[in-house]
Short mmCIF file of C-alpha atoms in Angstrom, two decimals:
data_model
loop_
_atom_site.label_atom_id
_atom_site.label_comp_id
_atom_site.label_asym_id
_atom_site.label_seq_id
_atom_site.Cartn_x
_atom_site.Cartn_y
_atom_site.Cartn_z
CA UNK A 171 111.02 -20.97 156.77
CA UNK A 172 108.46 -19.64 154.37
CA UNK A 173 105.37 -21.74 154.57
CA UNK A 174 102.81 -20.02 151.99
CA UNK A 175 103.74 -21.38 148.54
CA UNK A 176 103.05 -19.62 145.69
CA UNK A 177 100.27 -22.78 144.44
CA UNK A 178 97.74 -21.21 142.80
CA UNK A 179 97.97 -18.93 139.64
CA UNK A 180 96.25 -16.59 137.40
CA UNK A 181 96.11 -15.07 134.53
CA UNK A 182 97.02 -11.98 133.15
CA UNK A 183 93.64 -11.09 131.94
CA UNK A 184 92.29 -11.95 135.25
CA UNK A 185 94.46 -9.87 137.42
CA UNK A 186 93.69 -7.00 135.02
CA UNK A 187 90.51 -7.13 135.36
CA UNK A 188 91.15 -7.29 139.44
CA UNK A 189 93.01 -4.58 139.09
CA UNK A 190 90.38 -2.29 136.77
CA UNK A 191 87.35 -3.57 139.62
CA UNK A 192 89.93 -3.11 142.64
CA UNK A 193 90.92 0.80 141.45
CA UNK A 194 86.81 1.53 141.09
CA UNK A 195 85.97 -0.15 144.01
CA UNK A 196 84.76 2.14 147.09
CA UNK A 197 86.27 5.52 144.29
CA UNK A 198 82.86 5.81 142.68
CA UNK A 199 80.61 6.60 145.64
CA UNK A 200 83.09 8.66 147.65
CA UNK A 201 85.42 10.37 145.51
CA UNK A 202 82.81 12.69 143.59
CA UNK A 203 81.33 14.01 147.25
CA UNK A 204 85.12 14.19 148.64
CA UNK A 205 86.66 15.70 145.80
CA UNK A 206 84.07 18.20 144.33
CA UNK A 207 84.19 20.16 148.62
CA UNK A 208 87.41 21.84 147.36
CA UNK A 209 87.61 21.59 143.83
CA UNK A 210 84.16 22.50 142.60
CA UNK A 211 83.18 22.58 139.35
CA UNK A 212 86.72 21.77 138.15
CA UNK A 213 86.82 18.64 140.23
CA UNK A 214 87.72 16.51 137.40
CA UNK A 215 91.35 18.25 136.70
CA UNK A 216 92.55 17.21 139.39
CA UNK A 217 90.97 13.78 139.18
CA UNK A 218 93.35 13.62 135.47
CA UNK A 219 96.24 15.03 137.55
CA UNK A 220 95.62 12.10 139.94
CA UNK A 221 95.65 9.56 137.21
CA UNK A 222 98.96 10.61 136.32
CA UNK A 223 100.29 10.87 139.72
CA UNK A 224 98.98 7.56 139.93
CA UNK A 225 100.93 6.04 137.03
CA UNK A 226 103.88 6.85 138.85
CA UNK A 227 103.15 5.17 141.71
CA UNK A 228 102.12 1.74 139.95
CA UNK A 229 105.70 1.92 138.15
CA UNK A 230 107.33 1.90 141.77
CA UNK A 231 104.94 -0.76 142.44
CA UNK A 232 106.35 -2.96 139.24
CA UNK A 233 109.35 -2.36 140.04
CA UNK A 234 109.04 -3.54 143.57
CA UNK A 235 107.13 -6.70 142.50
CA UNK A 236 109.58 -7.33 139.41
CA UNK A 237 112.44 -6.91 142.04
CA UNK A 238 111.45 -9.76 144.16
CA UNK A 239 109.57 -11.95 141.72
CA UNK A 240 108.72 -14.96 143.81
CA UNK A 241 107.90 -13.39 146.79
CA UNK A 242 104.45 -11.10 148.07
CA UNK A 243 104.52 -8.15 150.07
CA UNK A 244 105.27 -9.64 153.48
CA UNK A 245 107.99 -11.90 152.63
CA UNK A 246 109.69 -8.82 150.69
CA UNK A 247 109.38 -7.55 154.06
CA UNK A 248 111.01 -10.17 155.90
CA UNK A 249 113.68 -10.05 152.65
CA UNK A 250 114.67 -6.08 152.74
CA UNK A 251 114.23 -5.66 156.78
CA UNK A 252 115.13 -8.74 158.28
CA UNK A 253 113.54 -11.67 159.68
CA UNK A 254 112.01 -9.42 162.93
CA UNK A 255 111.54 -6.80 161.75
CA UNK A 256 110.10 -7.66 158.78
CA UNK A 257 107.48 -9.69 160.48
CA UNK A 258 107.10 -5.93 162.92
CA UNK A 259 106.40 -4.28 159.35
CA UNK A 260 103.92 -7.56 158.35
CA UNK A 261 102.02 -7.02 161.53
CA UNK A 262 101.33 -3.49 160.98
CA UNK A 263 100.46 -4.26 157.26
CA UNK A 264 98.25 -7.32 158.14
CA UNK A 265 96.25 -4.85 160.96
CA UNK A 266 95.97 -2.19 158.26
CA UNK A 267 94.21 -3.87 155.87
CA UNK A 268 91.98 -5.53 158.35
CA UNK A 269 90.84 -1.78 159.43
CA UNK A 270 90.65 -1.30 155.71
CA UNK A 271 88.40 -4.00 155.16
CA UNK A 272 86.15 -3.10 158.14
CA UNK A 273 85.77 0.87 156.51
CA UNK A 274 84.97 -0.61 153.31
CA UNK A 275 82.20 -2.95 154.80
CA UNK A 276 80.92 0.04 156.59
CA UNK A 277 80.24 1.59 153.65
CA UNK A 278 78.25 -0.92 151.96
CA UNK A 279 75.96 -0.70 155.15
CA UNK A 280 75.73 2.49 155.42
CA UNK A 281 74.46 2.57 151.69
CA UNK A 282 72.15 0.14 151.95
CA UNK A 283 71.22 1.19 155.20
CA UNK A 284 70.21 4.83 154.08
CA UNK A 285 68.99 4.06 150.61
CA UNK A 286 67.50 0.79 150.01
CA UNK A 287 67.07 -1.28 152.84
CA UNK A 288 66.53 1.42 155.41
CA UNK A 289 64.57 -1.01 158.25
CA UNK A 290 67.45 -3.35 158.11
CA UNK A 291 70.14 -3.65 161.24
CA UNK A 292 73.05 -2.13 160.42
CA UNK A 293 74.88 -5.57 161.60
CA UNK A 294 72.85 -7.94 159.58
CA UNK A 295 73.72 -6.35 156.37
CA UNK A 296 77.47 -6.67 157.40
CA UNK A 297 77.03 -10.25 158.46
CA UNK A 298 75.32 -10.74 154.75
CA UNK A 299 77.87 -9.31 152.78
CA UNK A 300 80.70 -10.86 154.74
CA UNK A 301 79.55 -14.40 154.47
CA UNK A 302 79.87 -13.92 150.71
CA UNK A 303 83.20 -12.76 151.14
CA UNK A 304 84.44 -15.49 153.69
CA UNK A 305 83.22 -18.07 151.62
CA UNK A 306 85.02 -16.60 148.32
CA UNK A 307 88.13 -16.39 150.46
CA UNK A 308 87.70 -20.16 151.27
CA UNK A 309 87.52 -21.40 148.04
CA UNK A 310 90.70 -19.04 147.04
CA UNK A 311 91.97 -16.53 144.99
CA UNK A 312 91.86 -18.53 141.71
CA UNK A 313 88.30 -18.81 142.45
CA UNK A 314 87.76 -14.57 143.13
CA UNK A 315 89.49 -14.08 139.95
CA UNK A 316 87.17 -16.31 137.85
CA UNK A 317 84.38 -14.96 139.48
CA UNK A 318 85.95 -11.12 138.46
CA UNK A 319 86.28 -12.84 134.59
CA UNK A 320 83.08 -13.57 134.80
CA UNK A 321 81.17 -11.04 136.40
CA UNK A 322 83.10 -8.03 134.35
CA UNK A 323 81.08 -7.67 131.20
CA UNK A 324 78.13 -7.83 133.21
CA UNK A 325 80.06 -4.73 135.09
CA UNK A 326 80.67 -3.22 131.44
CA UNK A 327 77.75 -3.80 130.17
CA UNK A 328 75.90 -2.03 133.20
CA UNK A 329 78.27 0.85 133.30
CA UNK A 330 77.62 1.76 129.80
CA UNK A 331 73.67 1.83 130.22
CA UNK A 332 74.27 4.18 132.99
CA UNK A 333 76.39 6.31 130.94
CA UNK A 334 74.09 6.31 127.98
CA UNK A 335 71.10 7.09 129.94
CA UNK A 336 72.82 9.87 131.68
CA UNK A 337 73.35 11.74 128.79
CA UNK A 338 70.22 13.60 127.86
CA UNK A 339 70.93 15.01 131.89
CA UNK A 340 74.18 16.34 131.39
CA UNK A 341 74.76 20.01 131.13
CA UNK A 342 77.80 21.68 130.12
CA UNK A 343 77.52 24.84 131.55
CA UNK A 344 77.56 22.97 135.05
CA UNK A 345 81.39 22.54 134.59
CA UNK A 346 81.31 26.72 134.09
CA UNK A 347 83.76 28.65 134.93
CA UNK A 348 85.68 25.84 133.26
CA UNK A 349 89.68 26.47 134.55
CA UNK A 350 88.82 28.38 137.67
CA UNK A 351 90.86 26.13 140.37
CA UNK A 352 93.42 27.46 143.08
CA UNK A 353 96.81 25.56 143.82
CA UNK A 354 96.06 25.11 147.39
CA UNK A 355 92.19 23.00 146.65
CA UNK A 356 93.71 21.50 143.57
CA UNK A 357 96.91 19.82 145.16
CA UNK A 358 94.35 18.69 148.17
CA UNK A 359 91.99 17.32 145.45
CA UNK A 360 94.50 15.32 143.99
CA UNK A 361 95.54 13.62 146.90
CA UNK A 362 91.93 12.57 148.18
CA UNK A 363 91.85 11.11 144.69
CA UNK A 364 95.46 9.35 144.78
CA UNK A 365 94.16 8.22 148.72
CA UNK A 366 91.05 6.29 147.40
CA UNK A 367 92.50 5.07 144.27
CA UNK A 368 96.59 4.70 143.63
CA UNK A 369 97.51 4.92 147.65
CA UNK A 370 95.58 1.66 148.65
CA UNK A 371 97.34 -0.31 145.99
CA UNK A 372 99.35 -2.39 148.86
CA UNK A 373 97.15 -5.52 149.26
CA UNK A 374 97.84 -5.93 145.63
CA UNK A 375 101.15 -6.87 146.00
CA UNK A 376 100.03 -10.19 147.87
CA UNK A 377 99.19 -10.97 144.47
CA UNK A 378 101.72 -9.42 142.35
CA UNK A 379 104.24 -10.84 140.77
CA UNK A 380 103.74 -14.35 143.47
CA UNK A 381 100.49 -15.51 141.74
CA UNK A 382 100.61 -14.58 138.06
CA UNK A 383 102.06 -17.02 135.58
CA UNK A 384 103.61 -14.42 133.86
CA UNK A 385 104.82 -11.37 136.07
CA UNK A 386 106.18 -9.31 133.27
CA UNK A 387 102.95 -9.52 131.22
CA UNK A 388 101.12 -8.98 135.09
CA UNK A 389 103.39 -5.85 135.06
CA UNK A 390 101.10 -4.46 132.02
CA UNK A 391 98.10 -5.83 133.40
CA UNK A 392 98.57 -3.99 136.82
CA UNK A 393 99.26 -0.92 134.74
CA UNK A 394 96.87 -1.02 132.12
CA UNK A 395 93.98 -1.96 134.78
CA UNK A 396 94.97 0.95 136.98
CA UNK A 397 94.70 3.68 134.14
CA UNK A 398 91.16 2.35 132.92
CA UNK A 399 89.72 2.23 136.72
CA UNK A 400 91.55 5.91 136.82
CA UNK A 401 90.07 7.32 134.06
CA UNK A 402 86.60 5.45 134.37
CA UNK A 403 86.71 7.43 137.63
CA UNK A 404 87.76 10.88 135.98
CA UNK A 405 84.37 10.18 133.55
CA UNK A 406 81.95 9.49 136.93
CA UNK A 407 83.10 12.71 138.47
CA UNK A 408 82.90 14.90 135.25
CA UNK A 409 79.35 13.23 134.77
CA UNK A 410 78.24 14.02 138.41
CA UNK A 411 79.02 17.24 138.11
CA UNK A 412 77.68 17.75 134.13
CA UNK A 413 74.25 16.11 135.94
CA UNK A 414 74.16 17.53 139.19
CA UNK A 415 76.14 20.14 139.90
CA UNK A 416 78.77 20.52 141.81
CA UNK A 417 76.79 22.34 144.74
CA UNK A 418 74.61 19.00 144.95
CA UNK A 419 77.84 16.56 144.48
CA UNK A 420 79.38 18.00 147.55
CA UNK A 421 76.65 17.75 150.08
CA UNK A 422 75.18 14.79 149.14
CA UNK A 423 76.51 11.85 150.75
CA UNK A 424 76.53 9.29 147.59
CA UNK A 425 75.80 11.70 144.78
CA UNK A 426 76.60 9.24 142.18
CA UNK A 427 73.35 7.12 143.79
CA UNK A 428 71.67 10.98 143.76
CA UNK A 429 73.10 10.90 140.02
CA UNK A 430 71.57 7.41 138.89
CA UNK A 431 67.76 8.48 140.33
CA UNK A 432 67.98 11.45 137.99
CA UNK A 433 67.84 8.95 134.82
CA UNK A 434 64.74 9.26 132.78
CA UNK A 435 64.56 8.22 129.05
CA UNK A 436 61.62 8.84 127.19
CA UNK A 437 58.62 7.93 129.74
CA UNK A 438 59.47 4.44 129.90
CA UNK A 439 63.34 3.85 131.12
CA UNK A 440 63.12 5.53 134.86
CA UNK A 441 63.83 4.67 138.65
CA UNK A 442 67.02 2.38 137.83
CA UNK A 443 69.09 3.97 140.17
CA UNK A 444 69.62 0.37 141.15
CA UNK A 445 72.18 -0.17 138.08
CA UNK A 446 74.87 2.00 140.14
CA UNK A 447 74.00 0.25 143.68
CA UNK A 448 74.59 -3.24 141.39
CA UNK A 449 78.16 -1.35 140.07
CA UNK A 450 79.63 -0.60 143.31
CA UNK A 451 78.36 -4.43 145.28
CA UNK A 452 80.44 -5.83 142.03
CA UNK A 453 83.63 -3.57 142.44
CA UNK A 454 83.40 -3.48 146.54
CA UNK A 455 83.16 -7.13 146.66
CA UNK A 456 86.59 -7.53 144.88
CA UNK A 457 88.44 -5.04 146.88
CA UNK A 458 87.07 -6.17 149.77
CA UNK A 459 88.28 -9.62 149.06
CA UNK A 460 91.30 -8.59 147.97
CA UNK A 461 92.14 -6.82 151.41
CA UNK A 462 90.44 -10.08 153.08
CA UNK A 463 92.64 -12.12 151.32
CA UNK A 464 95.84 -10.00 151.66
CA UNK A 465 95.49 -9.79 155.61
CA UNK A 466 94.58 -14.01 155.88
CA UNK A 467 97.68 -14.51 153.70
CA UNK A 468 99.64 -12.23 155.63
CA UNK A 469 98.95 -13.18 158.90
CA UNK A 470 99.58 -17.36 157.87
CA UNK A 471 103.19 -16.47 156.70
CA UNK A 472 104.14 -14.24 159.96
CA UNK A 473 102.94 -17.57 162.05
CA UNK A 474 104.21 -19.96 159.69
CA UNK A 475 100.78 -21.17 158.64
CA UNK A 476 100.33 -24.01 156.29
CA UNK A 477 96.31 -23.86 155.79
CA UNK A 478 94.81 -20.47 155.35
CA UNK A 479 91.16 -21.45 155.02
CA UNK A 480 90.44 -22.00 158.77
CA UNK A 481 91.42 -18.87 159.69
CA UNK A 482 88.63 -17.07 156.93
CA UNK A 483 85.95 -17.41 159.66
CA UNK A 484 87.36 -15.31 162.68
CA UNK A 485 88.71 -12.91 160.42
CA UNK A 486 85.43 -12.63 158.94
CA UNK A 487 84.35 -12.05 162.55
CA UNK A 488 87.11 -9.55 163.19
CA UNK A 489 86.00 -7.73 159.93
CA UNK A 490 82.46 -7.33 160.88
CA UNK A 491 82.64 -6.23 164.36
CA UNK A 492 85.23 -3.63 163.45
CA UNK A 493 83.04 -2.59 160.98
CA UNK A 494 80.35 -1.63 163.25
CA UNK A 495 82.77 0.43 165.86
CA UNK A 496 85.33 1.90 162.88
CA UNK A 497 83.32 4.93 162.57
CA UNK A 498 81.12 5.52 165.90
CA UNK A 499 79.23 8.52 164.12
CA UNK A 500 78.95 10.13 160.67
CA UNK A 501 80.69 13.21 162.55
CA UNK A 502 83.98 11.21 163.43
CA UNK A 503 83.89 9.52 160.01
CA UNK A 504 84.20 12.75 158.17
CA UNK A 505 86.54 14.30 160.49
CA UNK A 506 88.71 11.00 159.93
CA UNK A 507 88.06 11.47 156.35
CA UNK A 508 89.15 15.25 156.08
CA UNK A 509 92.30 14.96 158.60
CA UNK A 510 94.04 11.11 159.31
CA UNK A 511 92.97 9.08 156.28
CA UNK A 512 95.17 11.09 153.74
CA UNK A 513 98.39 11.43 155.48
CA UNK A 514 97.85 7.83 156.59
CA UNK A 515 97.18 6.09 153.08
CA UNK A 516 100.14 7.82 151.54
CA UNK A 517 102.80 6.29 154.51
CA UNK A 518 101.50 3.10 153.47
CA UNK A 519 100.45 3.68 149.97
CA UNK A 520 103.23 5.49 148.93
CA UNK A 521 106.21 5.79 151.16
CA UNK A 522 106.00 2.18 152.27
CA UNK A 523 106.55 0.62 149.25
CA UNK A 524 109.03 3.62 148.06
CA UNK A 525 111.36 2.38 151.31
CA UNK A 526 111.13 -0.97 150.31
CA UNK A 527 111.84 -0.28 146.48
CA UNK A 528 115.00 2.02 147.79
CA UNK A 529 116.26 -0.61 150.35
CA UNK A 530 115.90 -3.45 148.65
CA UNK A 531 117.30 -2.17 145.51
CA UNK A 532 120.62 -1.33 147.25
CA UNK A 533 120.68 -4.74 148.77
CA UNK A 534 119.96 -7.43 145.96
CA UNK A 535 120.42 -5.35 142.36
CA UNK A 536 123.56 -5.34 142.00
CA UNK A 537 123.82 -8.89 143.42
CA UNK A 538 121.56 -9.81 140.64
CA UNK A 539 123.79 -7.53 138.20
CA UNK A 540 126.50 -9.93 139.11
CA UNK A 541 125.23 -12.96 138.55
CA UNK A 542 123.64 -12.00 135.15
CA UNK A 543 127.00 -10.82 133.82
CA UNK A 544 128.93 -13.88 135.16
CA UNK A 545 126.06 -16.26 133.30
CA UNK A 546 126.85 -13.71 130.19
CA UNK A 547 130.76 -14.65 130.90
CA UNK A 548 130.50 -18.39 131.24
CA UNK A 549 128.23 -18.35 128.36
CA UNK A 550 130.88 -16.86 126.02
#
């Protein structure tokens, strides 16, 4: 018996703007440093490469979500696998993004931590941010995606002051020699991109098509939102390298940060590196509560759950205390980095919803062929 009804809705707009904010999210402090190892100078071709790979992978995420239109990801599970099964396949879903969640919330510490608030506890900056995140999940996702409407030309608005006062840094002949990329760093470039971008798209689908009151217009939205966060990112890694260098991108930790402290305009605009650290709390805190919210909803339909809100404070609790063991040094975080996390985004990134695209299309399609051409009949 499915127990999580699709009650609350948004809009289009709204869950393109999730979208654009979700795609960003963690992308613009880690991809510049992760991508620009292999790819140098050239890092942004692959980054363009990406987006396209990318568009590819939000069409077989349409047409998953357009397939089963009043369902979310773990009841298409139940749907194309079975009853057990599917609830196996929720579990491991539900535990993913919960892991997720915790890496992402490690990162905001470990930003703060390093940067700004360098005598704070690790674990009180976690506890901080996760309170604001338990208490949007509380209130609901209607509520997270007014709070995106409003909050995104403030994110606009920000990100093109940081553009503009980049440019009297940038230097073209950083991005010098201009095509000189290898197959073997390019095709691993691409993928570190598609891995922080396209291949944690998943969660999304606890949204899509359930909660939008139009799923075909959603369909654009999703699209749409993913190419602008794509390409947004394609401009913050051609900038970091125009005003850094790629040298500097690739062994600094959060270059983009690195990037924002160069800004100086005139003698009077200086030292608002802050603008960027304001950027990624506003993008982090949706995908963050997106994966919150994705692994609450999940886990109330596998146990037939009627009121998710109770259960926003222990998984709040889960959240932070993985987020203090998930990486145990910066050693093991870059090995995970460099060897598990891309293999393991694309099974459930990529092949996961592939599977259930494949499977369930060969089940219920040409079920659904049927009874559209026997309406068409009856109708005539």
């Amino acid at each position: 018996m499915n127990t999580l009804k699709p009650v609350v809705k948004i809009s289009t707009i709204q869950f393109g703007m999730l979208v654009m904010l979700y795609t960003i999210g963690s992308t613009i402090v880690i991809a510049p440093a992760a991508m620009t190892v292999d790819s140098k100078q050239t890092a942004w071709i692959p980054a363009i490469l990406g987006v396209v790979c990318g568009f590819v992978l939000v069409k077989v995420y349409i047409a998953l979500g357009l397939l089963f239109k009043d369902k979310n990801l773990v009841e298409i599970n139940e749907a194309v696998f079975g009853k057990y099964l599917g609830k196996g396949v929720s579990c491991l879903f539900v535990t993913s993004a919960v892991i997720t969640c915790s890496r992402i919330v490690y990162y905001v510490g470990s930003f703060l931590n390093t940067h700004i608030m360098m005598e704070t506890p690790l674990i009180a900056i976690h506890i901080i941010f996760m309170l604001v995140v338990v208490f949007g999940a509380r209130l609901g996702l209607e509520t997270i995606a007014r709070c995106c409407e409003i909050f995104f030309p403030w994110f606009i608005g920000l990100l093109g002051i940081f553009i503009f006062s980049l440019t009297p840094q940038m230097k073209i002949e950083n991005l010098m020699p201009l095509l000189d990329i290898h197959l073997k760093p390019l095709t691993h470039s691409v993928f570190i991109f598609l891995s922080i971008t396209y291949f944690t798209f998943a969660p999304l689908m606890m949204v899509f098509p359930l909660h939008l009151r139009k799923p075909e217009k959603g369909a654009k939205a999703l699209m749409s939102g993913s190419l602008l966060g794509g390409f947004i990112m394609v401009a913050i890694i051609l900038f970091c390298i125009m005003v850094i260098g790629s040298y500097h991108s690739s062994t600094t930790m959060f270059p983009v940060y690195e990037m924002a402290k160069r800004i100086e305009v005139g003698n009077f605009l200086q030292g608002i590196e802050v603008i960027i650290a304001i950027i990624w709390f506003l993008t982090l805190f949706f995908k963050i509560s997106l994966y919150f919210y994705a692994s609450i909803a999940g886990l109330c339909h596998i146990f037939n759950i009627n009121e998710t809100r109770f259960l926003t404070l222990p998984m709040g609790l889960i959240v932070t205390t993985f987020s203090i063991i998930v990486y145990p040094t910066i050693t093991y975080q870059k090995t995970w980095l460099a060897e598990t996390w891309i293999p393991y985004s694309f099974l459930i990134g990529a092949l996961y919803p592939f599977i259930l695209l494949i499977i369930g299309w060969i089940r219920f399609k040409p079920a659904k062929i049927k009874i559209k051409i026997k309406k068409i009949i009856k109708s005539t």
